[in-house]
Amino acid sequence: MKINEKIILSHGLKLEEYSKIKEHLKRDPNILELGIFSAMWNEHCSYKSSKIHLKKLPTKNNIVIQGPGENAGVIDIGDDDAIVFKIESHNHPSFIEPYQGAATGVGGILRDVFTMGARPVALMNSIHFGSPENEKTQNLLSGVVSGIGGYGNSVGIPTVGGETKFNNSYNENILVNAMAIGLANKNKIFYSKAKGLNKSVVYVGSKTGRDGIHGATMASAEFDENSEEKKPTVQVGDPFTEKLLLEACLELMKDNSIISIQDMGAAGLTSSSVEMASKGKLGIELNLNKVPCREKNMSPYEMMLSESQERMLIILDDKKEEEAKKIFEKWDLDFVVIGKTTDTNNLVLNFNNEKVAEIPIIALSEKAPLYHRKWTKSKNSKNKVKIKDLKKIKIEDALMKILSSPNHSNKNWITDQYDQIVMCDTVQKSGGDSAVIRIHEKNKAIAISVDSSANYCKADPKTGGKQVVCENWRNLISAGAKPLAITNCLNFGNPEKPKIMGEFVECVEGIKEACEFLNFPVVSGNVSFYNETNSKSIFPTPVIGGIGLIDNLKKIMNIKTKKSGNLIAVIGKTFGHIDQSSFLQENFSIFDGPPPEINLVNEKNNGLAVLKLIKENLILSAHDVSSGGILVALAEMSISSGLGLKIYKPKKLTNSHEYFFGEDQGRYLVEISKNDLKKIEISLKKNNVFFEVIAEVQNDTFEIDKTFSLKTKDLHNCNNQWYNKFNAIN
């Protein structure tokens, strides 16, 4: 096939990139080689627009075993235990084919974790959809949720929570970000770096089909009105085969058979072989006639670019090959030697006794294009919203409007579709600030939280980047956990547009500042660009998945109030920042103004103070104050427990709406015993931490003194009613 401009562009390559390909090869590529370059040079695999900025992020400290650059990040949690975790996007596939797109997103992130030698123990997700009134939303939401649950439930890993959000900017580009967490022995971590010459390259797992061809390239391009035609690029998952593959790999990992191992994810056999060889500074030679195929007459092009699921590439110790083969055959999985490592530093592909491709490994990896994209500083909103007319709405009406809105309503109808307790180590499910998974047979647990900040980031990308890190930090602390490290999934529009690139650069800077100050390193992650259709972009949406350690199972916190007569206090000052608040958005459809400022000193001091009080058994429940402000957080605590609250009117702020609905950062609500009040006040004063009692727990009435009175069941019913409305609309 003669390669022309149309073919080049259809592979997602620019003409100047094609010229560089010819320079690397010192000749014209054939169509197979062009496809391989297309797969490895796309945004999804090469990070060609983001790499220079991602290098700014802090990735190391004394607990980080493995940072970015491997299949997943690894942190030390003591006792030779390690947590392996990562979050990744599957946005484009999920929009085109919601069930399989979401399902294979879960399957892919699970493989990233167990490839490192970890047994997966939990799944989380962050999913964003367009307006509920959009005719596509119900179908997309239903398909994505079913895909997440269908895969996770079948493979037997609990999906313990996450977040589901709605915004018009996702009408034509939904976001499906999946996170997996695994437990490993810190001395038995497995890596993808190839070692040794003439070592067997072994294909294991499921057979290769024609599904998912050019999936990575599709994920690196804008959508248009013909997006539905890209369905063949979406992979098809099989969770039952994934379970077999997981068990076979973990069994093989018990001895020293594996030299290196790599999941066949985006770009399939191409990326897995190239990445292994590149890290090991070696060449790799494959015989494509030996690749197990489930369809007849597959071409080398199809085999190399297929993204069929549930497959791995392993380099084995020569003496262990037969033993390894027996393990995979026992689990009814393919085990085929398809090649070897070489000293050529080339990717060499043979088919039907002919050499069909030969490419320098360095051209596909280190020499891939790296762009210093032009970017412009964001024009952040400086104008504060004038609120004199906003006092006209009653506080209780504003509260109920927020609680019944799509973004704040009860999402149990979603999370109940996920098996949250399989494996029997789930201590705390979705519905609070963090999920909690105990470390089996030990007196410690990990807290997990996933958070995003699209609205704040749209208004001010740098502040939004800082905010989402800090909210994750607060959510972990509210569960009684010491925050350890994060993984990130950065979802943006077209990086070739200076405005979009500017949002990305500034957001990364904000994440960097917060992570450095909080000693909260980024150990893994993903960038998803080109989330736009017909040049209409999503809101900039950084998603943070955080891990924290609870070293005593008796110290786990939740948001449920415990006993009538206890006090509720707020830690952290309230200034009444109402701009960009849920109060304005849900009650007045106002989206203007700057986001609340982030004071990192206060974030750190307040968080560590709360953690200290938890360790001293002085806090009975805790909840961070975030979207919706103090009153929404108080309502969530009441709904969770069924107990009421007598809330005091603010003493200093004259505008009650600002006080109750303002979204000032760095704040926590804590339930305490009256007997401990003095002790807590003294402790916090020593550490210069603001503390104020604002409510008292009571039986079943939720009220603000001389303002309104509601029954907790009314709050509960209000918080649950949106799903029925959504069904009626759609």
XYZ file of C-alpha atoms in Angstrom:
730
model
C 0.000 0.000 0.000
C 1.342 3.369 -1.034
C 1.241 5.826 1.840
C -0.298 9.189 0.993
C -1.378 12.267 2.910
C -4.871 10.908 3.581
C -3.482 7.715 5.129
C -1.002 9.671 7.245
C -3.681 11.960 8.639
C -6.088 9.069 9.231
C -3.455 7.577 11.542
C -3.523 10.696 13.718
C -0.109 11.822 12.495
C 0.867 15.230 11.192
C 2.836 15.574 7.965
C 5.868 16.946 9.813
C 5.731 13.892 12.102
C 5.707 11.663 9.056
C 8.874 13.398 7.866
C 10.520 12.601 11.204
C 9.502 8.949 10.822
C 11.312 8.809 7.507
C 14.370 10.391 9.140
C 14.416 7.735 11.864
C 14.037 4.881 9.377
C 16.165 6.503 6.647
C 13.425 5.328 4.292
C 9.689 5.367 3.790
C 7.759 3.243 6.301
C 5.414 0.492 5.209
C 1.815 0.569 6.427
C 2.581 -1.699 9.402
C 5.421 0.557 10.547
C 3.249 3.608 10.051
C 0.583 2.047 12.281
C 3.164 1.297 14.969
C 4.474 4.866 14.929
C 0.895 6.117 15.055
C 0.216 4.036 18.157
C 3.387 5.008 20.013
C 3.434 8.680 19.022
C -0.166 9.488 19.864
C -0.936 11.631 22.865
C -2.303 8.745 24.915
C 0.945 6.770 24.796
C 3.696 9.364 24.337
C 2.452 12.246 26.533
C 4.029 14.503 23.921
C 2.137 17.608 25.031
C 2.194 17.039 28.785
C 5.487 15.354 29.628
C 7.535 18.531 30.162
C 4.962 19.830 32.632
C 4.327 16.566 34.471
C 8.031 16.472 35.356
C 7.379 19.407 37.694
C 5.232 17.280 40.021
C 6.752 15.914 43.264
C 7.026 12.154 42.940
C 9.315 11.033 45.764
C 9.540 10.835 49.517
C 10.578 8.247 52.109
C 7.580 5.956 51.482
C 7.553 5.962 47.666
C 8.880 2.690 46.274
C 7.909 3.375 42.652
C 6.734 6.638 41.164
C 5.506 7.481 37.646
C 6.967 5.499 34.759
C 5.701 2.023 35.606
C 2.308 0.384 35.284
C 1.315 1.775 38.694
C 2.737 3.630 41.680
C 3.907 1.805 44.812
C 4.114 3.087 48.394
C 5.375 1.499 51.619
C 2.780 1.221 54.417
C 4.993 -0.676 56.868
C 5.281 -4.335 57.923
C 6.674 -5.177 54.433
C 3.258 -4.217 52.996
C 2.987 -2.035 49.925
C 0.017 -0.386 48.244
C 0.010 -0.353 44.448
C -2.434 2.071 42.822
C -3.274 4.092 39.748
C -6.119 5.944 38.041
C -6.655 6.113 34.286
C -9.178 7.455 31.824
C -11.376 5.564 29.383
C -13.339 8.589 28.247
C -13.562 8.277 24.501
C -14.361 4.530 24.419
C -17.070 4.999 27.060
C -18.782 7.741 25.098
C -18.824 5.618 21.943
C -19.823 2.344 23.608
C -20.613 3.011 27.294
C -20.816 -0.548 28.647
C -17.656 -1.967 27.066
C -15.798 1.322 27.308
C -16.308 1.484 31.073
C -15.858 -2.269 31.582
C -12.530 -2.398 29.766
C -11.419 0.711 31.634
C -11.865 -1.268 34.848
C -10.132 -4.316 33.360
C -7.189 -2.258 32.169
C -6.567 -0.514 35.471
C -6.783 -3.848 37.320
C -4.066 -5.294 35.059
C -1.860 -2.269 35.731
C -2.040 -3.147 39.423
C -1.610 -6.918 39.422
C 1.137 -6.659 36.795
C 3.186 -5.087 39.596
C 2.679 -8.146 41.807
C -0.259 -6.834 43.841
C -3.563 -8.479 44.554
C -6.260 -5.893 43.772
C -8.343 -5.114 46.861
C -10.528 -2.209 45.762
C -11.826 -0.171 42.836
C -12.960 3.466 42.722
C -14.154 5.706 39.935
C -14.846 9.292 38.937
C -17.532 9.607 36.267
C -18.833 12.827 34.723
C -21.875 13.238 32.494
C -23.699 16.009 30.703
C -26.944 17.599 31.765
C -29.586 15.148 33.004
C -31.924 16.834 30.500
C -29.617 15.828 27.656
C -31.248 12.926 25.773
C -27.997 10.945 25.732
C -27.250 11.190 29.426
C -29.485 8.413 30.713
C -28.196 5.902 28.169
C -24.586 6.839 28.815
C -25.000 6.812 32.600
C -26.805 3.474 32.573
C -24.249 1.877 30.272
C -21.203 3.170 32.144
C -22.497 2.169 35.582
C -23.484 -1.264 34.278
C -20.057 -1.683 32.683
C -18.204 -0.711 35.868
C -20.349 -2.999 38.004
C -20.464 -5.819 35.469
C -16.683 -6.068 35.236
C -15.746 -5.403 38.862
C -18.477 -7.645 40.268
C -17.583 -10.505 37.931
C -13.858 -10.393 38.617
C -14.554 -10.256 42.351
C -13.010 -6.914 43.353
C -15.110 -4.529 45.471
C -15.997 -1.161 43.934
C -16.087 0.849 47.129
C -17.072 4.287 45.917
C -16.130 7.300 43.879
C -18.068 10.246 42.506
C -20.727 10.902 39.857
C -21.144 14.476 38.611
C -23.161 16.297 35.977
C -22.337 19.406 33.941
C -23.337 20.656 30.500
C -19.702 20.642 29.374
C -19.772 16.819 29.324
C -22.793 16.551 27.012
C -20.648 15.305 24.142
C -17.603 14.081 26.055
C -18.221 12.102 29.206
C -15.413 11.234 31.601
C -14.864 7.721 32.923
C -11.821 7.547 35.224
C -11.153 4.207 36.934
C -8.865 3.641 39.925
C -7.540 0.343 41.257
C -5.760 -0.352 44.539
C -3.748 -3.478 45.293
C -1.790 -4.966 48.192
C 1.689 -6.424 47.677
C 4.798 -7.457 49.553
C 7.187 -4.534 49.159
C 10.040 -6.948 48.472
C 8.121 -8.675 45.644
C 7.338 -5.836 43.247
C 7.513 -6.671 39.533
C 8.617 -4.281 36.811
C 8.406 -3.996 33.038
C 12.117 -3.409 32.314
C 13.482 -6.157 30.040
C 16.790 -7.765 31.063
C 19.137 -10.233 29.401
C 19.725 -11.298 25.795
C 17.944 -14.117 23.984
C 15.346 -14.328 26.736
C 11.955 -15.728 25.802
C 9.197 -13.212 25.200
C 5.974 -14.952 26.189
C 2.416 -14.046 25.280
C -0.107 -15.067 27.968
C -3.828 -14.647 28.498
C -6.649 -14.288 26.021
C -6.396 -14.524 22.230
C -6.005 -11.513 19.959
C -8.978 -10.295 17.943
C -9.828 -7.322 15.789
C -11.436 -5.284 18.591
C -9.778 -2.107 19.768
C -7.583 -1.527 16.733
C -6.370 2.070 16.883
C -8.035 2.549 20.257
C -5.131 4.624 21.592
C -5.134 6.787 18.472
C -8.873 7.338 18.793
C -8.354 8.404 22.414
C -5.935 11.090 21.179
C -8.314 12.872 18.832
C -11.290 15.181 18.972
C -14.749 13.853 18.283
C -17.107 15.083 15.603
C -20.586 14.171 14.375
C -19.208 10.869 13.004
C -17.875 9.597 16.334
C -20.298 6.669 16.412
C -18.399 5.191 13.473
C -15.462 4.570 15.812
C -17.188 1.737 17.703
C -14.837 -0.919 16.225
C -11.976 0.848 18.032
C -13.546 0.032 21.427
C -12.245 -3.060 23.162
C -14.422 -5.911 24.389
C -13.771 -7.170 27.907
C -14.115 -10.579 29.547
C -13.912 -10.291 33.356
C -13.934 -14.040 33.874
C -10.788 -14.430 31.777
C -9.300 -11.465 33.653
C -9.849 -13.344 36.931
C -8.030 -16.375 35.533
C -5.188 -14.194 34.289
C -4.917 -12.445 37.663
C -4.639 -15.725 39.558
C -2.201 -17.249 37.066
C 0.098 -14.211 37.212
C 0.040 -14.036 41.013
C 0.805 -17.767 41.208
C 3.752 -17.375 38.838
C 5.000 -14.414 40.887
C 5.502 -16.591 43.948
C 8.909 -17.692 42.660
C 11.640 -15.912 40.679
C 10.464 -16.896 37.198
C 9.600 -13.424 35.914
C 12.300 -11.087 34.652
C 9.788 -8.473 33.461
C 6.067 -8.250 32.811
C 3.867 -5.756 30.990
C 0.135 -5.461 30.473
C -1.058 -5.177 26.858
C -3.112 -2.034 27.318
C -3.320 0.933 24.962
C -1.659 0.041 21.635
C -1.615 -3.621 22.671
C 1.313 -5.759 21.598
C 3.058 -2.701 20.150
C 3.277 -0.684 23.342
C 3.991 -3.632 25.642
C 6.933 -4.895 23.583
C 8.360 -1.426 22.897
C 8.081 -0.278 26.524
C 9.791 -3.401 27.852
C 12.631 -3.120 25.347
C 13.002 0.639 25.777
C 13.360 0.473 29.560
C 15.899 -2.336 29.229
C 17.888 -0.651 26.429
C 17.421 -3.829 24.386
C 15.908 -4.941 21.115
C 13.006 -7.322 20.729
C 12.154 -9.703 17.877
C 8.688 -11.206 17.443
C 7.321 -13.971 15.232
C 3.759 -12.861 14.555
C 2.776 -16.269 13.199
C 2.883 -17.459 16.806
C 0.502 -14.826 18.200
C -2.679 -16.603 19.388
C -5.548 -15.207 17.298
C -9.269 -15.781 17.730
C -10.074 -14.592 14.195
C -8.859 -15.995 10.900
C -6.368 -14.356 8.567
C -5.344 -11.551 10.888
C -2.644 -9.370 9.404
C 0.507 -8.194 11.212
C -1.020 -4.716 11.289
C -4.108 -6.019 13.083
C -2.129 -8.137 15.513
C 0.222 -5.339 16.525
C -2.481 -2.693 16.950
C -5.302 -4.763 18.421
C -6.269 -3.803 21.951
C -7.983 -7.070 22.781
C -8.175 -7.376 26.535
C -6.859 -9.729 29.215
C -3.368 -10.186 27.723
C 0.163 -9.890 29.105
C 3.704 -9.996 27.802
C 6.277 -11.689 30.044
C 10.028 -12.184 29.817
C 10.952 -15.332 31.671
C 13.987 -16.992 33.134
C 15.001 -19.727 30.679
C 14.890 -22.472 33.275
C 11.365 -21.600 34.418
C 9.553 -21.705 31.092
C 8.014 -25.155 31.395
C 6.822 -24.562 34.965
C 5.269 -21.277 33.941
C 3.533 -22.894 30.987
C 1.920 -25.474 33.275
C 0.508 -22.710 35.486
C -1.172 -20.882 32.585
C -2.454 -24.085 31.034
C -3.955 -25.009 34.425
C -5.869 -21.731 34.326
C -6.940 -22.455 30.726
C -4.961 -19.533 29.279
C -2.712 -19.236 26.266
C 1.031 -19.417 26.900
C 3.114 -18.996 23.756
C 6.731 -17.960 23.197
C 6.412 -15.388 20.422
C 9.875 -13.868 20.417
C 13.132 -13.040 22.161
C 15.201 -10.147 23.437
C 18.103 -9.028 21.242
C 21.066 -6.660 21.213
C 19.866 -4.840 18.069
C 17.944 -2.092 19.907
C 15.295 -2.566 17.207
C 11.750 -3.833 17.104
C 11.865 -6.576 14.484
C 8.671 -8.270 13.310
C 8.568 -11.439 11.244
C 5.566 -12.959 9.501
C 5.373 -15.856 7.032
C 9.193 -16.155 7.094
C 9.617 -12.510 6.082
C 10.793 -9.476 7.988
C 7.749 -7.183 7.827
C 8.943 -4.357 10.074
C 12.156 -3.063 11.624
C 12.132 0.094 13.724
C 14.687 1.506 16.186
C 13.192 1.212 19.665
C 14.489 4.663 20.568
C 12.495 6.201 17.697
C 9.278 4.847 19.218
C 10.052 5.859 22.799
C 12.693 8.415 23.750
C 12.723 10.078 20.338
C 8.945 10.369 20.119
C 7.821 13.954 19.490
C 7.932 16.249 22.495
C 6.014 19.478 22.147
C 6.446 22.724 24.016
C 2.932 23.827 23.242
C 2.102 27.492 23.263
C -0.123 28.430 26.128
C -1.855 31.511 27.375
C -2.539 32.488 30.948
C -6.146 31.946 31.935
C -8.374 34.977 32.286
C -9.604 34.151 35.733
C -12.833 35.573 36.984
C -12.162 38.421 39.420
C -15.656 39.834 39.760
C -17.386 38.824 42.916
C -21.092 38.118 42.732
C -23.324 40.796 44.255
C -25.567 38.999 46.677
C -28.020 41.567 48.034
C -30.906 39.906 46.184
C -29.832 36.429 47.185
C -31.059 36.875 50.741
C -34.613 36.659 49.460
C -34.468 32.882 49.287
C -35.156 31.120 52.561
C -32.220 29.168 53.960
C -34.230 25.964 54.256
C -35.458 26.279 50.640
C -31.908 26.822 49.411
C -30.713 23.797 51.379
C -33.421 21.523 49.986
C -32.721 22.723 46.454
C -29.053 21.755 46.822
C -29.743 18.384 48.472
C -32.176 17.434 45.713
C -29.889 18.521 42.855
C -28.174 15.960 40.584
C -24.707 16.648 41.985
C -25.681 16.473 45.658
C -28.406 13.857 45.665
C -27.981 10.401 47.125
C -26.138 8.166 44.647
C -26.876 4.854 46.349
C -28.873 3.802 43.297
C -25.541 3.861 41.467
C -23.194 2.451 44.095
C -25.644 -0.303 45.071
C -25.049 -1.773 41.610
C -21.452 -2.391 42.638
C -20.427 -5.223 44.946
C -18.790 -3.213 47.715
C -18.078 -5.986 50.215
C -16.713 -8.920 48.225
C -13.382 -10.115 49.712
C -14.822 -9.168 53.150
C -12.284 -6.430 53.932
C -14.448 -3.391 53.229
C -14.797 -1.500 56.496
C -16.413 1.619 55.080
C -18.300 1.799 51.791
C -19.329 4.738 49.651
C -21.380 7.532 51.171
C -18.796 9.190 53.379
C -15.608 11.133 52.807
C -13.469 8.062 52.122
C -13.849 4.345 51.643
C -11.838 2.185 54.030
C -10.310 -1.237 53.322
C -8.635 -3.158 56.122
C -5.335 -4.889 55.540
C -6.316 -8.521 55.915
C -5.475 -10.086 59.276
C -3.786 -6.884 60.486
C -4.848 -3.994 62.697
C -4.506 -1.342 60.010
C -6.454 -0.104 57.034
C -6.183 2.192 54.051
C -8.540 5.042 53.273
C -9.269 5.862 49.626
C -10.848 8.959 48.152
C -11.426 10.222 44.600
C -12.155 13.906 43.988
C -12.417 16.447 41.167
C -12.824 20.230 40.881
C -14.083 21.159 37.422
C -16.007 24.334 38.355
C -13.191 25.763 40.449
C -10.648 24.819 37.806
C -12.655 26.511 35.066
C -12.775 29.718 37.105
C -9.080 29.576 38.071
C -7.049 26.522 36.965
C -4.186 26.976 39.415
C -6.464 27.423 42.424
C -8.626 24.537 41.193
C -5.554 22.309 41.002
C -4.612 23.152 44.577
C -8.167 22.741 45.778
C -8.690 19.216 44.467
C -5.494 18.014 46.165
C -6.531 19.650 49.432
C -10.041 18.237 49.305
C -8.600 14.763 48.822
C -6.266 15.381 51.770
C -9.239 16.439 53.939
C -11.349 13.460 52.919
C -8.623 11.038 53.968
C -8.068 12.795 57.287
C -11.818 12.799 57.951
C -11.673 8.994 57.850
C -8.866 9.010 60.425
C -6.104 8.358 57.897
C -2.687 9.902 57.461
C -2.548 11.003 53.792
C 0.308 9.259 51.971
C 0.260 9.747 48.202
C -1.940 10.407 45.180
C -2.548 9.335 41.627
C -4.025 11.798 39.144
C -6.069 11.742 35.959
C -5.965 15.091 34.174
C -8.864 15.514 31.741
C -8.667 18.469 29.332
C -9.590 19.580 25.835
C -7.341 20.056 22.795
C -3.756 20.919 23.900
C -3.048 22.482 20.514
C -5.220 25.413 21.602
C -3.196 27.842 23.760
C -6.161 28.516 26.058
C -6.671 24.818 26.816
C -2.948 24.240 27.199
C -2.820 27.164 29.600
C -5.537 25.601 31.748
C -3.501 22.408 31.882
C -0.189 24.101 32.723
C -1.692 26.214 35.491
C -3.638 23.299 36.939
C -0.455 21.196 37.104
C 1.282 24.094 38.848
C -1.495 24.194 41.456
C -1.296 20.430 42.028
C 2.481 20.741 42.355
C 2.299 23.476 44.998
C -0.245 21.634 47.114
C 1.480 18.252 46.885
C 4.872 19.722 47.763
C 3.560 21.607 50.775
C 1.529 18.685 52.108
C 4.238 16.062 51.359
C 1.644 14.266 49.263
C 3.545 12.915 46.227
C 2.122 11.947 42.839
C 3.170 8.337 42.187
C 1.155 7.494 39.067
C -1.451 8.886 36.750
C -2.747 9.657 33.317
C -3.435 12.615 31.034
C -6.497 12.615 28.818
C -6.483 15.356 26.162
C -8.795 16.055 23.229
C -11.963 15.762 25.292
C -13.997 17.904 22.964
C -16.447 17.589 20.102
C -16.691 20.020 17.222
C -14.236 22.280 19.073
C -16.395 22.462 22.221
C -14.288 21.408 25.187
C -15.133 19.954 28.563
C -14.377 21.951 31.676
C -10.787 21.323 32.810
C -11.232 18.375 35.147
C -8.338 17.164 37.300
C -9.235 14.013 39.220
C -7.204 13.001 42.269
C -7.194 9.542 43.833
C -5.604 9.547 47.275
C -4.413 6.873 49.695
C -4.126 7.280 53.461
C -3.057 4.931 56.246
C -5.072 4.159 59.373
C -2.706 2.376 61.750
C -5.411 1.283 64.186
C -8.792 -0.110 63.125
C -10.369 1.420 66.229
C -9.513 4.917 64.965
C -11.642 4.820 61.801
C -13.935 7.822 61.433
C -17.173 8.271 59.495
C -19.683 11.104 59.021
C -22.497 9.601 61.127
C -23.352 11.541 64.260
C -23.379 9.223 67.258
C -25.376 10.498 70.206
C -27.903 13.105 71.192
C -26.305 15.761 73.387
C -22.923 15.700 71.653
C -21.578 18.900 70.119
C -20.646 19.691 66.515
C -17.746 22.064 66.021
C -16.138 23.538 62.935
C -12.360 23.523 62.661
C -11.084 26.227 60.326
C -12.370 29.765 59.791
C -15.470 30.652 57.823
C -15.342 33.862 55.771
C -18.447 33.270 53.686
C -16.983 32.821 50.189
C -20.110 32.416 48.098
C -18.680 32.723 44.540
C -18.579 29.452 42.552
C -20.683 27.866 45.294
C -23.344 25.217 44.919
C -25.688 27.708 46.571
C -25.408 30.089 43.614
C -25.313 27.394 40.974
C -28.280 25.360 42.148
C -30.521 28.192 43.333
C -29.722 30.984 40.864
C -27.845 29.317 37.971
C -24.952 31.702 38.630
C -21.504 30.329 37.753
C -19.473 33.549 38.009
C -16.751 34.731 40.308
C -13.466 33.353 41.615
C -13.164 30.103 43.561
C -12.303 30.228 47.258
C -8.645 30.835 48.039
C -6.454 28.000 49.240
C -4.295 28.662 52.300
C -1.903 25.709 52.375
C -0.612 26.563 55.847
C -4.124 26.372 57.260
C -4.895 23.220 55.266
C -1.917 21.467 56.773
C -2.299 22.772 60.317
C -6.037 22.124 60.475
C -5.735 18.656 58.981
C -2.934 17.544 61.287
C -4.831 18.945 64.277
C -7.907 16.881 63.386
C -5.776 13.782 62.912
C -4.171 14.333 66.342
C -7.585 14.646 68.019
C -8.749 11.435 66.342
C -5.696 9.582 67.624
C -6.424 10.906 71.106
C -10.023 9.583 70.930
C -11.460 13.084 71.232
C -13.496 13.019 68.004
C -16.534 10.798 67.497
C -17.312 11.589 63.833
C -15.838 13.893 61.210
C -16.767 15.366 57.861
C -14.935 17.827 55.630
C -16.732 20.991 54.530
C -16.699 21.256 50.756
C -19.345 21.745 48.063
C -22.471 23.277 49.589
C -20.736 24.662 52.671
C -21.393 24.098 56.360
C -25.148 23.579 56.181
C -24.989 20.921 53.477
C -22.227 19.115 55.388
C -24.330 19.211 58.564
C -27.334 17.883 56.646
C -25.235 15.031 55.250
C -24.185 14.049 58.765
C -27.820 14.041 59.906
C -29.024 12.075 56.885
C -26.294 9.517 57.457
C -27.225 8.871 61.094
C -30.917 9.780 61.243
C -30.205 12.034 64.192
C -31.114 15.700 64.179
C -29.106 18.865 64.890
C -29.803 22.109 66.692
C -27.699 24.612 64.765
C -26.663 27.951 66.256
C -26.909 31.169 64.319
C -23.528 32.630 63.318
C -22.225 35.185 65.775
C -19.959 37.273 63.568
C -21.061 37.080 59.953
C -24.115 39.220 59.350
C -25.180 37.336 56.227
C -26.395 33.889 57.217
C -26.478 32.714 53.579
C -22.762 33.377 53.224
C -22.017 31.647 56.500
C -24.048 28.511 55.890
C -23.359 28.061 52.160
C -19.934 29.645 51.682
C -17.274 27.237 50.457
C -14.190 28.442 52.303
C -11.559 25.728 52.277
C -9.594 23.938 54.977
C -12.589 23.229 57.238
C -13.856 20.162 59.093
C -16.977 19.395 61.105
C -16.263 17.228 64.132
C -18.561 15.628 66.678
C -17.279 15.789 70.244
C -18.444 15.016 73.753
C -19.260 17.997 75.964
C -16.898 16.532 78.547
C -13.976 16.884 76.140
C -14.730 20.424 74.992
C -12.240 22.199 77.238
C -9.452 19.749 76.505
C -9.967 20.162 72.739
C -10.087 23.960 72.955
C -6.756 24.044 74.817
C -5.111 21.647 72.355
C -6.229 23.576 69.271
C -5.374 26.968 70.731
C -1.809 25.774 71.274
C -1.565 24.948 67.577
C -3.248 28.180 66.453
C -6.193 26.298 64.931
C -9.591 28.001 64.785
C -12.364 26.105 66.581
C -16.030 26.974 67.124
C -19.006 24.977 68.432
C -21.881 25.460 65.979
C -24.485 22.779 66.760
C -25.743 20.123 69.137
C -26.911 16.613 68.221
C -30.549 15.873 69.033
C -33.130 13.207 68.235
C -34.752 13.763 64.854
C -35.156 17.485 64.247
C -32.798 19.455 61.997
C -33.129 23.145 62.803
C -31.499 26.537 62.954
C -32.558 28.434 66.020
C -35.462 30.799 65.190
C -35.004 30.237 61.437
C -36.433 26.860 60.384
C -37.144 23.360 61.625
C -37.240 20.137 59.600
C -37.437 16.448 60.377
C -34.379 14.422 59.377
C -36.670 12.125 57.380
C -37.583 15.161 55.249
C -33.898 15.768 54.528
C -33.496 12.107 53.661
C -36.491 12.082 51.320
C -35.356 15.264 49.632
C -31.868 13.835 49.123
C -33.332 10.725 47.505
C -35.921 12.217 45.170
C -33.777 13.261 42.201
C -33.401 9.761 40.733
C -37.159 9.501 40.175
C -37.154 12.916 38.488
C -34.269 11.841 36.298
C -36.144 8.746 35.169
C -39.238 10.819 34.413
C -37.256 13.308 32.330
C -35.561 10.626 30.330
